[in-house]
Every structure is written in C-alpha cells, then in structure tokens.
Amino acid sequence: MDSKKLTTAILLAMLIGGILGGVFNVFFMEYAIISDFLVGNVFHVIGQIFISSLKMLVVPLVFISLVCGTAALGEINKLGRLGGKALLFYLGTTALAVSLALGLALIVAPGQGFDLGSAEVQSFTPKEAPSIAQTIINLVPDNPIKAMAEGQMLPLIVFSLLIGIAIVMAGEAGKRVEQQFNDYNAIIMQLVVILMKLAPVGVFCLITKTFALQGFEVFKPLLSYFFVVTAALLIHGLVSYSILLKIFSGLNVKTFLKKMSEVQIFAFSTASSNATIPVNIKNTEKRLGVDNSVASFTIPLGATINMDGTAIMQGVATVFIANVYNIDLSTADLLSVILTATLASVGTAGVPGVGLIMLAMVLNQVGLPVEGIALIIGVDRILDMMRTAINVTGDAAGTVIIAKSEGALNQDIYNNPKI
Ligand code: ASP
C-alpha cells in the first residue's frame, strides 16, 4: 500500500471507529456480546497489541537512531546549538500555548454559573510530579539499562548522545561501530514501516473502544470547557504553528499540515506522544525531508519536554475551576500558571493522562482546589487524544524549523506531494 492510500485507510478507520463506537455507546452497550465480547475483548486486545508494538519500537529506535544522528553530526558544538534551539522553541511555544488558552478562557469564561451538583464527579488523587531538581538529576542515568527498561526518555537521550559523541572520538573503531548502527537503523525503520501497515486495524479498534466506553452525558455540563479547549487547540495547531513555520523557515505550511495527518491520527488514537515517536521520526525524515541527525534528537526530546496541547488544557482548566469555585485569578496568578505549566511539561513523560498530574501542580501553585480536577475527568480522555495530536505536531514543527535553520532539510522531499 503506498503512503497516500495508507493515510486514507487510517483516516477512514478513525472515522468509522468513531461512528461505530458512538452507536455502540448509545444503543448497544447493554448487550454482553457488544460490551464484553467485542469492546471489552476483541477491540481491547487488538488495540493494546497495537499500542504495545508501537511502544516496543520506542526505546530501540530512539537509542539507535540518536546514536547514528549524533555520530553523523560529528561535532559537539553543533549538538549544543541544536539543543539550545530545541529548548528555546519548545519552551517558547508551550508558554505561547498556555497564554493563548488563558486569554481565550478569560474571554469566554467557561464554568461561570456552573452547577456543582450537575456534574458527574469522579475521584482523582494526583500522583507527585517530579521536582525540577530531581528532573535535572534524573537526566544522567545511573543505570542506562534501567532507564531503557523503564522507558525514561531524557536519560535515554543523554546516554545515546554520549555514545554518539564517543563514537566520533574513537577514530577507526568508532567508524566501524557507526556503520553497524546505521545498518541497525535501517532495519528498525523497516519495522516501523511494517507496523504502520497494521495501523488501520489498530486505530479502528482503539477508537471504537474509546468511543463505545465514553459516556456522552458527561459532556453536557462541561460543554463550554470542552469547546474552549478544542478551539484553543485548533488555533494553536492551525494558526500558531503556521505562522512560526512561515516566519522561521519560509516553508509551505499546507504541505506540513497535510503530511502530518498520519502522525496526528496515531497520536489521537494512542493518546501518547511517546508511543508516537517512531511514526513521528519516520514521517519527519522520510516525508518532510529532515535529516536523521536532527529528527532523531528533537522528536524524542519534544515528546518529553514539549506539550503545547497539554499546556492549553491546563490554562483553560485553571480558569474553569477558578470560575466554578468563584475564585478570582490575579495577573500574578496568570503568570504563575504560564510558568508552572511550561516547566511542568519538561519533567513529565508523554503518556496518556499525564496532563492531569501536571494540572494538579498548576492548581497547587495558584492555590486553587485540586479536587476541581474531578469535575473535568469525564471528558479528559477525548481531550487527551486531541491535545496529544497537537503535542506531536509541535514536536514536528520545531524539528522542521530547526532542521531548516541548520541546513539539514531536503526541500525536494518536503515539497514532493507524492512522498
Ligand atoms: N497524553 C499526552 C501526551 O502523551 C500528555 C497529556 O496531555 O496527558 O502527549
């Protein structure tokens, strides 16, 4: 199947899954054959296998690909420059995203006049988010195998960068090992290709299951919250990135958005930036023309430290919860939300639901009741899927912009509609 047909098939799988899941939810969930057998077993098992097989590729792919990329860069200076640009772009866009969300939420004022009794409240006990000091200490793995086994992205990135640098410094021996790594890289990329062929089935099962289980009643009291988050996500995804892409790279924005749809669907159906890393790396390299030396570094880094969509949810949720509890937010509070939401995204992994843990941190910071999170949990799964799609789009936009500025972007590939 060529790439265009595959994208269409994945898109169709998502649409049909969404409709079928919705129909199951409304009409058929009382029948055991649908709820237990189809949704609870068949779709659940296939969906989980699909997610596991994506996750299976993350650690080997990031390690091998990043070692190749660093060794190919050949200079520590370049690496420092890449890291600096990535950090600036990722933190800058996250701060922009949360500011946009706060602005929109302050105008629309979701949650005002909210009837606390009408919401379906689920309990929520936030896990501790790591402190900034601990995040910095954790950058260097005391045991790289443990970091890999636990899928910790930042220490894995540091370890892979160091191996790549050592390969460059090791002369002849390094050259031989680099060749080997390049071969492994070609093989692991092939694995991504194989997996993508299974994507229509995997996406269909995941989406059908989620929509079948998602109660739509919970949306009613939360419509204003849901729509403000959705609108801010759309504005950031379509407008902010387009402007940044145009200003900093001069590249065609439509091409970028078109070529991102497949990655976005992966992110949407898995709700995990981490699980989407293999597909995002492959897409930025093979279809957007970014050199491996940039994509192998900035995509996994972005999956961990860049969460614009998540930051948007936090901005809107903060205003929503403040409105529900009738608490005024001062300008200092708003600035504090921007800072905390931006920094919180650095230390937390791109996995489903992590945004709520970060939100607990933000609410604590401005003295809002953390129990307020229980109000919005009911609609969080769908919002998680949408914000993850924006998160991965931000990672790719940053990667393309940085690659262009480093002369590491092949415009013939980027502009070719057939690839
Ligand atoms: N699921 C999101 C991600 O993986 C994080 C979140 O917003 O919960 O990027």
XYZ file of C-alpha atoms and ligand atoms in Angstrom, residues 271-274 303 307 309-310 313 349-356 358 380 384 387-388 391, ligand 1:
32
model
C -3.099 9.499 23.412
C 0.644 9.125 23.860
C 3.397 11.289 22.369
C 5.895 8.662 23.475
C 7.816 14.118 23.116
C 3.466 19.584 25.357
C -1.719 20.816 23.756
C -1.412 19.725 27.354
C -5.807 22.177 28.605
C 6.614 11.891 30.072
C 4.294 11.948 27.057
C 1.903 9.230 28.172
C -1.893 9.152 28.465
C -3.411 11.238 31.236
C -0.206 12.846 32.420
C -1.721 16.281 31.794
C -3.938 15.858 34.854
C 0.634 18.480 35.690
C -10.479 14.195 29.697
C -6.187 13.925 25.929
C -4.084 17.536 22.815
C -1.656 14.694 22.108
C 1.765 17.915 21.117
N -1.163 12.287 26.554
C -0.342 13.439 26.388
C 0.892 13.075 25.605
O 1.307 11.961 25.580
C 0.032 14.059 27.687
C -1.220 14.601 28.354
O -1.653 15.675 27.951
O -1.786 13.941 29.213
O 1.470 13.917 24.967
